[in-house]
CSV table of C-alpha atoms in Angstrom, one decimal:
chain,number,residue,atom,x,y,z
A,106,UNK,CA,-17.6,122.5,253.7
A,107,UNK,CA,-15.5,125.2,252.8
A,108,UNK,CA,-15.0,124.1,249.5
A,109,UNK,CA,-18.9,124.3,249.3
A,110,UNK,CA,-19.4,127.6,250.4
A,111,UNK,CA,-16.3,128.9,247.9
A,112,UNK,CA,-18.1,127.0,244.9
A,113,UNK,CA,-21.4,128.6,245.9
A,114,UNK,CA,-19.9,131.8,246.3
A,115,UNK,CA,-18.2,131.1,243.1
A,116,UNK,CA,-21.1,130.5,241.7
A,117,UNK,CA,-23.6,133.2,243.0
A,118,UNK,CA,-21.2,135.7,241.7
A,119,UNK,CA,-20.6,134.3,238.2
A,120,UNK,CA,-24.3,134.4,237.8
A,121,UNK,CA,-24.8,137.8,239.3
A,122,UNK,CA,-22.2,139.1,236.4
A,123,UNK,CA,-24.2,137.0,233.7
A,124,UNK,CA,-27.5,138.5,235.0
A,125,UNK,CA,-26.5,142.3,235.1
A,126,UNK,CA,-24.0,141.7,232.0
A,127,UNK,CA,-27.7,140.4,230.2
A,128,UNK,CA,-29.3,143.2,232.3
A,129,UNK,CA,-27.3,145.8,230.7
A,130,UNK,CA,-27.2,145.0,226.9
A,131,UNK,CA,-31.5,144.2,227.3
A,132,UNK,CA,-32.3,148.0,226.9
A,133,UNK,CA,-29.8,150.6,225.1
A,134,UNK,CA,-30.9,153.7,225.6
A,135,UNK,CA,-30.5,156.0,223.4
A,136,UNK,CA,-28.0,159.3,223.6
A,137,UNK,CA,-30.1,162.5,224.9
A,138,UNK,CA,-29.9,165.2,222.9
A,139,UNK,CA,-28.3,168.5,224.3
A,140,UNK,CA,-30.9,171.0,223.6
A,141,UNK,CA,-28.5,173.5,221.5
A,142,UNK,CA,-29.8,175.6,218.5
A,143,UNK,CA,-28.5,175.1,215.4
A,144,UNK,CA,-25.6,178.0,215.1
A,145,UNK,CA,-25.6,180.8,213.1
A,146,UNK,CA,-22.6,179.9,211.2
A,147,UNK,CA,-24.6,176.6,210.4
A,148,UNK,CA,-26.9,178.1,207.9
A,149,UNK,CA,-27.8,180.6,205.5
A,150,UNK,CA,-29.7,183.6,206.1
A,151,UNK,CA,-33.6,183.1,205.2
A,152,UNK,CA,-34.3,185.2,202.3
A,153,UNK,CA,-37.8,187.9,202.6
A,154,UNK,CA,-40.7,186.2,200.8
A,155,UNK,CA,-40.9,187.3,197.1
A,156,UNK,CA,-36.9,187.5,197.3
A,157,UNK,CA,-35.3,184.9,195.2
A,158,UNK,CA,-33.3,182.2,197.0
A,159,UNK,CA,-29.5,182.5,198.4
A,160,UNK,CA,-28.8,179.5,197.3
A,161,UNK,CA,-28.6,177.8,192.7
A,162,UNK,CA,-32.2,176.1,193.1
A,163,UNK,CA,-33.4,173.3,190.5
A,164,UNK,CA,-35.9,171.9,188.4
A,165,UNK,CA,-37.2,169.1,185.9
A,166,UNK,CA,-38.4,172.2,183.7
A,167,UNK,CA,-42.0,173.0,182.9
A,168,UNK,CA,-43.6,169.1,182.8
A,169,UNK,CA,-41.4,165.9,182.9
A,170,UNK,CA,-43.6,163.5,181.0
A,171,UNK,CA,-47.7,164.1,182.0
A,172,UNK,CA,-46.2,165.5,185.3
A,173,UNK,CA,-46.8,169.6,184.9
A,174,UNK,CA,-45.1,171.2,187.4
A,175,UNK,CA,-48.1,172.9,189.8
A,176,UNK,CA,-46.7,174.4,192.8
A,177,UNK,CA,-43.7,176.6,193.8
A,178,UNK,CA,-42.4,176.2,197.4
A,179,UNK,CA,-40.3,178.4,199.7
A,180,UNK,CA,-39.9,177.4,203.3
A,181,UNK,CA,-36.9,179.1,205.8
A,182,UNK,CA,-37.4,177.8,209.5
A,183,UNK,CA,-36.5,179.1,212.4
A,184,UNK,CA,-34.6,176.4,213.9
A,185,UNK,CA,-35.6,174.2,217.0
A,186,UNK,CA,-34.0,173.9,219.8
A,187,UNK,CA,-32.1,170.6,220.2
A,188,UNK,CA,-33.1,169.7,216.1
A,189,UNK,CA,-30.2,168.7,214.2
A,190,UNK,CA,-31.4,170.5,211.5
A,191,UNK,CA,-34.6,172.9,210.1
A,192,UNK,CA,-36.1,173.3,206.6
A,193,UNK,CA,-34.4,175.8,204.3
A,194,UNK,CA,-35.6,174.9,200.8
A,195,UNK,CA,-37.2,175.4,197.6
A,196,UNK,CA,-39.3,173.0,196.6
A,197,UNK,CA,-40.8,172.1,192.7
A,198,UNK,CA,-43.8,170.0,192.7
A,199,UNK,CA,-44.9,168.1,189.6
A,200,UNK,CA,-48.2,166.4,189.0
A,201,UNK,CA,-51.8,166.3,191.2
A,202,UNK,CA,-52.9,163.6,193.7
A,203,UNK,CA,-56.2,162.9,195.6
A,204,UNK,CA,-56.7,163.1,198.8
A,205,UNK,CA,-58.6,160.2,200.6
A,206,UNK,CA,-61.5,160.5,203.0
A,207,UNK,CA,-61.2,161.4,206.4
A,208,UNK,CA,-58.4,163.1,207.7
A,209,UNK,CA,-55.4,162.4,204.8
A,210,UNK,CA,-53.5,164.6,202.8
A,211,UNK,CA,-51.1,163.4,199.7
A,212,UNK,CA,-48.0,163.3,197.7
A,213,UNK,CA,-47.8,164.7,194.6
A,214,UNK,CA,-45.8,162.3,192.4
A,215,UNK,CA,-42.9,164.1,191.9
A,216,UNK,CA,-40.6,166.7,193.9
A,217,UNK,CA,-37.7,168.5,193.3
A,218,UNK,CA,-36.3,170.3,196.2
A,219,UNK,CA,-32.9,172.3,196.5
A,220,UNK,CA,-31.3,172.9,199.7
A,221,UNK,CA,-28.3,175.0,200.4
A,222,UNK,CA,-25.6,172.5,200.4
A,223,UNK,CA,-24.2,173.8,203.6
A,224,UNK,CA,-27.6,172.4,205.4
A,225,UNK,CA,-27.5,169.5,203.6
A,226,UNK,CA,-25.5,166.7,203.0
A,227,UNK,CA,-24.7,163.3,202.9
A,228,UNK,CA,-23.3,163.3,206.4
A,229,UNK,CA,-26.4,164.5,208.8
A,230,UNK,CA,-28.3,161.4,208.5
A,231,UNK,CA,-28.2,159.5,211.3
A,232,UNK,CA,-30.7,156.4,213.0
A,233,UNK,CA,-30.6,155.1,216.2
A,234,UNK,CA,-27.0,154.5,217.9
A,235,UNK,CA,-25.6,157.1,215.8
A,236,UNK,CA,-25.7,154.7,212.7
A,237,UNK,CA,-25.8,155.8,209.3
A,238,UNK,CA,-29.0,156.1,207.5
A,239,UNK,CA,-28.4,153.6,204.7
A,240,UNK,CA,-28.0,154.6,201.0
A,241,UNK,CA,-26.4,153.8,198.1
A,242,UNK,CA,-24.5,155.5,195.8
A,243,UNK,CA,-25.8,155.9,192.1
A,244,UNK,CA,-22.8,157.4,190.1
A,245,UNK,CA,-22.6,161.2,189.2
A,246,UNK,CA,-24.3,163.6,187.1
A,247,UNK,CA,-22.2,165.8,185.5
A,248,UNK,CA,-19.8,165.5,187.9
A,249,UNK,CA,-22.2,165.8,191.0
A,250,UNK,CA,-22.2,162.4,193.2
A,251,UNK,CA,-25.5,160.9,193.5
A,252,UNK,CA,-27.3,158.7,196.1
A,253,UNK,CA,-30.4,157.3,196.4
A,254,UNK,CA,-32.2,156.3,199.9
A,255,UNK,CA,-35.4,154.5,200.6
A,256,UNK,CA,-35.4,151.9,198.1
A,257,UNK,CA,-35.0,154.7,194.9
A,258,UNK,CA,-38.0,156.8,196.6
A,259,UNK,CA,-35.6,159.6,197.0
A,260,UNK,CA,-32.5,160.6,195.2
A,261,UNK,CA,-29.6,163.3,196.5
A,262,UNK,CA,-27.1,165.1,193.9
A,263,UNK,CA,-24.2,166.5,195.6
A,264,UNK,CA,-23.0,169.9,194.1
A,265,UNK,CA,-21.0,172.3,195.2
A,266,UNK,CA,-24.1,175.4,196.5
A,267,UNK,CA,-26.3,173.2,196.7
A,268,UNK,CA,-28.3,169.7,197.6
A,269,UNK,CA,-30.6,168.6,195.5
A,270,UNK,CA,-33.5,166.3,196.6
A,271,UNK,CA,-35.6,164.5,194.4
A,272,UNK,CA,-38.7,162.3,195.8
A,273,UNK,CA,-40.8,160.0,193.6
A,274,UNK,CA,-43.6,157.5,193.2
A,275,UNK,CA,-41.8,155.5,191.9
A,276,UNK,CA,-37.5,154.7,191.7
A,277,UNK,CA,-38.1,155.0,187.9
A,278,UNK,CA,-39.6,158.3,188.2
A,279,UNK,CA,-36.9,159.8,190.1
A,280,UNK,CA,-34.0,158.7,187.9
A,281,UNK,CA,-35.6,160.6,184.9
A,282,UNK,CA,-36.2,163.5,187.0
A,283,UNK,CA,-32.3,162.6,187.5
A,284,UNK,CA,-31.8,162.9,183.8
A,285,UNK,CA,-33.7,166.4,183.3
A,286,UNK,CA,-32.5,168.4,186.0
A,287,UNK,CA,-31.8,172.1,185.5
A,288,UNK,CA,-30.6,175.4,187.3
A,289,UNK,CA,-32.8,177.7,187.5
A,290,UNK,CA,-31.8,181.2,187.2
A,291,UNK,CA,-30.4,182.8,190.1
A,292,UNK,CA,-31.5,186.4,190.1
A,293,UNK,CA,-35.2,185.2,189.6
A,294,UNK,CA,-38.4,185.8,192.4
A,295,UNK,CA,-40.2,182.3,193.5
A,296,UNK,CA,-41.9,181.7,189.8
A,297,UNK,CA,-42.5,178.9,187.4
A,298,UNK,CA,-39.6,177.0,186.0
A,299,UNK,CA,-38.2,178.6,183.3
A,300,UNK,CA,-38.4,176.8,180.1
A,301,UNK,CA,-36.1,177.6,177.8
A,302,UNK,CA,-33.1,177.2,180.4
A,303,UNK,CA,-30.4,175.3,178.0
A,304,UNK,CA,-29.7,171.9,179.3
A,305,UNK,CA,-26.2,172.8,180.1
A,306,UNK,CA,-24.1,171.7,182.9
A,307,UNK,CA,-24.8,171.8,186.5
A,308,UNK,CA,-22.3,173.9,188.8
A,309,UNK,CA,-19.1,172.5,189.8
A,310,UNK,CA,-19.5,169.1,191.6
A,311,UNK,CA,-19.0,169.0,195.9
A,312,UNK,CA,-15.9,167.3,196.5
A,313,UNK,CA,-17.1,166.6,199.7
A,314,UNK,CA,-20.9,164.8,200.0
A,315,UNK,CA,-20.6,164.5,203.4
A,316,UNK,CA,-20.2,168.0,204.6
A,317,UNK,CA,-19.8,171.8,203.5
A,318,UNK,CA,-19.3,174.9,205.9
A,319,UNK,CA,-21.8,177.6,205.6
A,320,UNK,CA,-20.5,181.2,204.9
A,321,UNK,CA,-22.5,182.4,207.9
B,94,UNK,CA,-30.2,165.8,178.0
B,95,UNK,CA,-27.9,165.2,180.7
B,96,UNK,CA,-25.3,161.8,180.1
B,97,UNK,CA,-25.5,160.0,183.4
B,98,UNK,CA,-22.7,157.7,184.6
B,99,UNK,CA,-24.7,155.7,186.7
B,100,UNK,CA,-22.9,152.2,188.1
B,101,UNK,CA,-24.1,149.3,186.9
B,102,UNK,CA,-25.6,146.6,189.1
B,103,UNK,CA,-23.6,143.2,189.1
B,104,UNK,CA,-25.3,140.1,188.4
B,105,UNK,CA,-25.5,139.3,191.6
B,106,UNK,CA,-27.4,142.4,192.9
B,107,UNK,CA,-29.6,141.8,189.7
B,108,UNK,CA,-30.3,138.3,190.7
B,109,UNK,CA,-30.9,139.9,194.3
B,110,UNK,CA,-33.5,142.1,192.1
B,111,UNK,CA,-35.4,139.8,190.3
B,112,UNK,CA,-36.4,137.8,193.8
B,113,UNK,CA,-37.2,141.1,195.4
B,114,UNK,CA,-39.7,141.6,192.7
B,115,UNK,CA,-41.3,138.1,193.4
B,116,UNK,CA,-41.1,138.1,196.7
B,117,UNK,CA,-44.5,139.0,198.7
B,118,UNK,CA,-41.7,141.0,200.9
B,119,UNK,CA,-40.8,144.4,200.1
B,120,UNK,CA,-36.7,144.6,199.5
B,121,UNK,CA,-34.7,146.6,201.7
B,122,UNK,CA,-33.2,149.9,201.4
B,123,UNK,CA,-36.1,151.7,203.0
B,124,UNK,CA,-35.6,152.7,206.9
B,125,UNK,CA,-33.3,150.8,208.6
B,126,UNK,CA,-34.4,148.4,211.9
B,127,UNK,CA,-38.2,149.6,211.0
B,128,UNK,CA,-40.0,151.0,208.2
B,129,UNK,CA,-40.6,153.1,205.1
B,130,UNK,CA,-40.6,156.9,205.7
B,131,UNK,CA,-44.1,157.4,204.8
B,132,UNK,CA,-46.9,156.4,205.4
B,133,UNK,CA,-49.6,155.0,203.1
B,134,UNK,CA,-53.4,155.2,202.3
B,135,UNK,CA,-55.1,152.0,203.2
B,136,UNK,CA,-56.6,150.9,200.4
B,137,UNK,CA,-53.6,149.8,198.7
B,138,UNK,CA,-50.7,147.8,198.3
B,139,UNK,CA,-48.1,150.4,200.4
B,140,UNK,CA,-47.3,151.8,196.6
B,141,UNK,CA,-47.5,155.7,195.4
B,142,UNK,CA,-49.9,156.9,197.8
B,143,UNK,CA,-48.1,158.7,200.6
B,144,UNK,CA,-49.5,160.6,203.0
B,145,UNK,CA,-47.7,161.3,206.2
B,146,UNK,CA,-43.7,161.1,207.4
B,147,UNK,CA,-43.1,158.9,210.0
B,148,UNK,CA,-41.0,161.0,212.4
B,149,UNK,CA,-41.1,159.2,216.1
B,150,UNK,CA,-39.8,156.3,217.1
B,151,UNK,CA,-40.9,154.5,220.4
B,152,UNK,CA,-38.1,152.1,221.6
B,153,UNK,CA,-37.2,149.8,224.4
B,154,UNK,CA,-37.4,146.4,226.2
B,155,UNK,CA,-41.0,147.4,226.7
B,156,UNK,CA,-41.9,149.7,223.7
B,157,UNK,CA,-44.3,147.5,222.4
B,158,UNK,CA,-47.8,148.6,221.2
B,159,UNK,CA,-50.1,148.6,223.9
B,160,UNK,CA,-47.1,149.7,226.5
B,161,UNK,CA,-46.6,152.7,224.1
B,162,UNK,CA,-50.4,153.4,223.8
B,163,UNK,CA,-50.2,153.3,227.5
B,164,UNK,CA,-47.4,156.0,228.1
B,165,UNK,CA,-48.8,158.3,225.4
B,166,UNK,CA,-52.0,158.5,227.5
B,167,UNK,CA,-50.4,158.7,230.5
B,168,UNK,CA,-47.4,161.3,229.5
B,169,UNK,CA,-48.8,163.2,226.7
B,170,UNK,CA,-52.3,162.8,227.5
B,171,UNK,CA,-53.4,161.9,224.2
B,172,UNK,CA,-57.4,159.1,224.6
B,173,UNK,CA,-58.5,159.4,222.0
B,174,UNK,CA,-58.5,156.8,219.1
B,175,UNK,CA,-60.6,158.3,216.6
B,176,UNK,CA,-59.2,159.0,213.5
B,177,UNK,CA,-58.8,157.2,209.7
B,178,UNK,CA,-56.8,154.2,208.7
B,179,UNK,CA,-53.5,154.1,207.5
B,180,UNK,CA,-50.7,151.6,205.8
B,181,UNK,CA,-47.0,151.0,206.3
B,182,UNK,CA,-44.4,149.5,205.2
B,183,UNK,CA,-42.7,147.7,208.1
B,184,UNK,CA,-39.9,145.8,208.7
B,185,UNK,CA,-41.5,141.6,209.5
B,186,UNK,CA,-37.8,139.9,208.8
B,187,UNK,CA,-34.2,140.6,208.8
B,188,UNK,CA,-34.6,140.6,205.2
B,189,UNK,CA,-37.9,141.8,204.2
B,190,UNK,CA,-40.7,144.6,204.4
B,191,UNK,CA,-44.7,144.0,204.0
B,192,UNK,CA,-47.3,146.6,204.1
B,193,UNK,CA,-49.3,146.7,207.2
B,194,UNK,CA,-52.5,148.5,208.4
B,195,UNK,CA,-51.9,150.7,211.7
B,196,UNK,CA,-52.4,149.1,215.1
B,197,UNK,CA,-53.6,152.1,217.0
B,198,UNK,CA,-53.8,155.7,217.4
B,199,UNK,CA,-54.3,158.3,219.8
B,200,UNK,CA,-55.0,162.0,219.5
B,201,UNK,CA,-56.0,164.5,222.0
B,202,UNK,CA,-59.3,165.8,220.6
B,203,UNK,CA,-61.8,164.3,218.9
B,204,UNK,CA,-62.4,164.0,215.0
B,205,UNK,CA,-64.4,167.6,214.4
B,206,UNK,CA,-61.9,169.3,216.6
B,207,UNK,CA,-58.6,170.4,216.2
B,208,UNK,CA,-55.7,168.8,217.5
B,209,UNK,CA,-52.8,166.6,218.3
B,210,UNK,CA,-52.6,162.9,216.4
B,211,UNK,CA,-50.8,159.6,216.0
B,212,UNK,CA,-51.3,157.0,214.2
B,213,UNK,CA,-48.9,153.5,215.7
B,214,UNK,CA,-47.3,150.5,214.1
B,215,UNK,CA,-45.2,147.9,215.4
B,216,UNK,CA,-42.7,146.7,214.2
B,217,UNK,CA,-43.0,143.1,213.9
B,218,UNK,CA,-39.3,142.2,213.1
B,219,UNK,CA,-38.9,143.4,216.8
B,220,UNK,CA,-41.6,141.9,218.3
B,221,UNK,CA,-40.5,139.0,220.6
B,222,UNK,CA,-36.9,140.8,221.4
B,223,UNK,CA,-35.4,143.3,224.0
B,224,UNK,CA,-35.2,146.3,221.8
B,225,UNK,CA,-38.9,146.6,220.7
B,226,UNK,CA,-39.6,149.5,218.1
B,227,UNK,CA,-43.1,151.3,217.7
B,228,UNK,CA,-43.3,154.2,215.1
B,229,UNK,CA,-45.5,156.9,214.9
B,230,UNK,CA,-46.3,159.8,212.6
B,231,UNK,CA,-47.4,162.3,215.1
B,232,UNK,CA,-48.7,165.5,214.0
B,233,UNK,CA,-51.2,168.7,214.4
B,234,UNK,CA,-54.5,168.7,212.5
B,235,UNK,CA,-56.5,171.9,212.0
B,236,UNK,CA,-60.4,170.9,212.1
B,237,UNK,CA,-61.5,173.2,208.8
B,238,UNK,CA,-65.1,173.3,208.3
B,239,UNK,CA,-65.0,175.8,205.2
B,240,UNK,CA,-61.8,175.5,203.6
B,241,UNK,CA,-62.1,171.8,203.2
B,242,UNK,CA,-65.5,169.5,201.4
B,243,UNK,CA,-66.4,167.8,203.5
B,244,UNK,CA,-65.3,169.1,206.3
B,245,UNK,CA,-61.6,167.4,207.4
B,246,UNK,CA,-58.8,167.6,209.3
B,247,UNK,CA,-55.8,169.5,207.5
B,248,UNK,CA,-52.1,169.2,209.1
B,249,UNK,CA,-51.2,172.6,209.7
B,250,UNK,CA,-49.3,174.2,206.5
B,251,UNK,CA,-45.2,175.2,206.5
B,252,UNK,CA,-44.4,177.9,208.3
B,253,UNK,CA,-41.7,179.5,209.9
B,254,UNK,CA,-42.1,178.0,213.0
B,255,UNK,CA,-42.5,174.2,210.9
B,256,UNK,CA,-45.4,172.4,209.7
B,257,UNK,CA,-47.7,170.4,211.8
B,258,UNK,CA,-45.7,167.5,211.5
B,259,UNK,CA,-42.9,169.0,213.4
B,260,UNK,CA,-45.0,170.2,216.1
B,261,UNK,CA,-46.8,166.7,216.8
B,262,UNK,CA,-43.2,165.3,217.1
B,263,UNK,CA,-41.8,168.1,219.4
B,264,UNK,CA,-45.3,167.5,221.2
B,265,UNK,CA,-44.6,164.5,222.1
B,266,UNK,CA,-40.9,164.7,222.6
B,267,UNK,CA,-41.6,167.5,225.1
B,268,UNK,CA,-44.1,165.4,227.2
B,269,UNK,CA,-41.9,162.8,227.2
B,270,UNK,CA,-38.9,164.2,228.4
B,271,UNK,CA,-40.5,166.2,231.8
B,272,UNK,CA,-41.7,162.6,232.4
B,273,UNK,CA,-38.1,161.5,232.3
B,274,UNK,CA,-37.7,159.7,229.2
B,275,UNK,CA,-34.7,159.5,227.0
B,276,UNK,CA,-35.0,160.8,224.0
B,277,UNK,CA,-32.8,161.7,220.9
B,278,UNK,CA,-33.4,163.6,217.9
B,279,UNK,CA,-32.0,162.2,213.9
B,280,UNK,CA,-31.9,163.9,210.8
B,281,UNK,CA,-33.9,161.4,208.6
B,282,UNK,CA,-34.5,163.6,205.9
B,283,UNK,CA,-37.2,162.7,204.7
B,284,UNK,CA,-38.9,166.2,203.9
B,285,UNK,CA,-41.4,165.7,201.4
B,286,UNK,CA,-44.2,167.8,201.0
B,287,UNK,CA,-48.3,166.5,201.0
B,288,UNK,CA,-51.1,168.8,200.0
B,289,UNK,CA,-53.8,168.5,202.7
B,290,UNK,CA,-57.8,169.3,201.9
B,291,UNK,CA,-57.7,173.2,202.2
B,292,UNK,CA,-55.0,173.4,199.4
B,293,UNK,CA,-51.7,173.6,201.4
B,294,UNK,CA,-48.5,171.8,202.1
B,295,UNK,CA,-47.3,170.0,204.8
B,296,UNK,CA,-44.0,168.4,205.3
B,297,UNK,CA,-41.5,167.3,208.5
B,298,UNK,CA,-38.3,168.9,208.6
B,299,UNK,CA,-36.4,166.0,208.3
B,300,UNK,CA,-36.3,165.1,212.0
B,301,UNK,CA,-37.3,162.2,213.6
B,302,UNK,CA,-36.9,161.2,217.5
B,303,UNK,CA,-36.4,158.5,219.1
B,304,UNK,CA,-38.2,158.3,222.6
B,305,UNK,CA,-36.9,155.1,224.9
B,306,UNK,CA,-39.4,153.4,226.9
B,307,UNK,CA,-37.9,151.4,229.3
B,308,UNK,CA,-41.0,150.6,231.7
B,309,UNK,CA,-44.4,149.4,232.3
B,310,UNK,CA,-47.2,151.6,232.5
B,311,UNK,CA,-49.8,151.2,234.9
């Protein structure tokens, strides 16, 4: 009789451990957030609109194939509380798309967009868990290590001021954007690319993708 | 012209290729666990026609469609489900992606008004298992009767503040944490721009959030 009880016992509490052990791994939640702002030393100062950018910005030139470049772009946020990171960029946009009926807007096929390389890198993306967001390394140019993400959609260069960011229609389109990229020059207002910058060498390559301190 | 050192693909991940391209499955390397970054228009095959960044993430033992529909009426008080279609590509397989029209959406004003929207996929690779994922690309829509023919909805424009896709997502972050919910913010980066109908741009900040649902509604 004892020995009855003990094996029920035994076995009540075995399955009690199964149930909460099954229990416990059914629904990860995922890590809160602490609400902090971005710090100061974290990014560079937003520039006045009509100033140029703080930061080497670059471009495909004028037109990269029928694409003509048809928009400038200059956004600085403010950041967010408890956002691991806010917009600081300037952005070339290439070519024209239609917008769809009803409530849609659209991509243009082709974007360049520099970020100061202190706001962006290799390291900050993150998924669920803390996982990496998956890419996949693509060789260098000039010396600048490359990645792309999202199947080829999007391509990053790595140099040493800044982060390039180059999104496509198309994983062919974005590796000759690759292939024509070009500084702009540094002491100029939001305008046009220029186009008779010499296809010279980007600035010195970031030694290290994943991360860069900003100045502050 | 720039030389490029790019690395060359092995036979193997060229092999990989070529089925990928006969496939009926889109090949990986888009979001990981659920979907492409974007959204697409409807009338095509998930291909060059973005139009919005996805930028929540619903996720739990119970974060399926209808449950989620369920907590973003009850939480963010979000009814209403008018509003256009939209594509995706969404993670159906450990291996693959297919493009797939929306499931639902809800907003919290109604179609010549303006105001909050999302448009909700599920993600069938999850359906059936304890860690359920339901995307979302939540934004704010300004209802311009001039500046767009005819008149449309238009995501609110960059700004210092963010764009209307940031402020849907913090939207419904916000609601969801002062009903208790979990949530956690990523760096996704995926930060392209899209012209909207009254001529400007609109793109996320690069953030998405996940939002754990862990109970029934209702």
């Amino acid at each position: 009789m004892v020995t009855r009880i003990l094996a029920v016992c035994v076995l009540v509490c075995v399955g009690s451990v199964l149930i909460l052990g099954i229990s416990a791994t059914a629904d990860s939640e995922p890590v809160p957030t602490p609400l902090a702002t971005l710090k100061s030393e974290d990014l560079v100062p937003c520039t006045n609109p009509g100033e140029a950018a703080n930061f080497t910005t670059y471009s495909v030139g004028t037109k990269l194939g029928k694409h003509t470049n048809t928009e400038v772009l200059r956004r600085c946020d403010l950041p967010y509380p408890g956002e691991p990171v806010r917009a600081n960029y300037v952005s070339y946009i290439y070519g024209s798309c239609e917008i769809g009926d009803g409530d849609e807007g659209c991509a243009p096929p082709l974007e360049v967009q520099t970020w100061p390389a202190c706001e962006r890198a290799r390291g900050d993306y993150t998924v669920a868990g803390g996982a990496e967001y998956p890419s996949e390394a693509i060789g260098e140019i000039e010396g600048a290590p490359a990645e792309q993400f999202d199947a080829g959609l999007r391509a990053e260069v790595y140099t040493q001021d800044s982060t390039v960011v180059v999104f496509g229609d198309d994983a062919k389109l974005v590796r000759e954007a690759l292939d024509e990229l070009q500084a702009e020059p540094r002491n100029q207002t939001l305008a046009p690319p220029a186009s008779d910058v010499p296809a010279g060498e980007l600035p010195a390559p970031n030694p290290d993708a994943e991360a860069t301190q900003c100045a502050g | 012209m720039r030389r490029v050192d790019l690395v060359r693909p092995s036979l193997g991940a060229l092999a990989f290729m070529v089925a990928a391209l006969v496939t009926p499955l889109v090949a990986s390397g888009a979001f990981p666990a659920f979907s492409d970054p974007y959204t697409q228009k409807d009338d095509g095959n998930c291909t060059q026609n973005a139009v919005d960044p996805i930028n929540v993430v619903f996720a739990g033992s119970v974060a399926g469609l209808d449950n989620t529909v369920d907590q973003i009426e009850t939480h963010a008080d979000w009814h209403t489900s008018s509003g256009s279609a939209q594509n995706l590509t969404v993670r159906v397989s450990s291996s693959g992606y297919a493009c797939r029209g929306q499931g639902a959406q809800r907003a919290n004003n109604s179609l010549v008004e303006s105001r909050f929207h999302t448009r909700l996929w599920l993600i069938p690779h999850t359906q059936g298992t304890n860690d359920k994922d339901t995307v979302g690309d939540a934004h704010h829509e300004d209802f311009e009767e001039f500046r767009c023919f005819p008149p449309s909805h238009a995501v609110d424009s960059n700004g210092s503040t963010g764009s209307g896709f940031d402020w849907g997502r913090r939207e419904l972050r916000d609601e969801f944490d002062r009903a208790g919910h979990v949530t956690a913010n990523h760096n996704w980066g995926n930060t392209r721009n899209f012209r909207q109908c009254d001529g400007d741009y609109a793109g996320s900040n690069g953030s998405g959030v996940n939002i754990h649902i862990g109970h029934q509604q209702g």
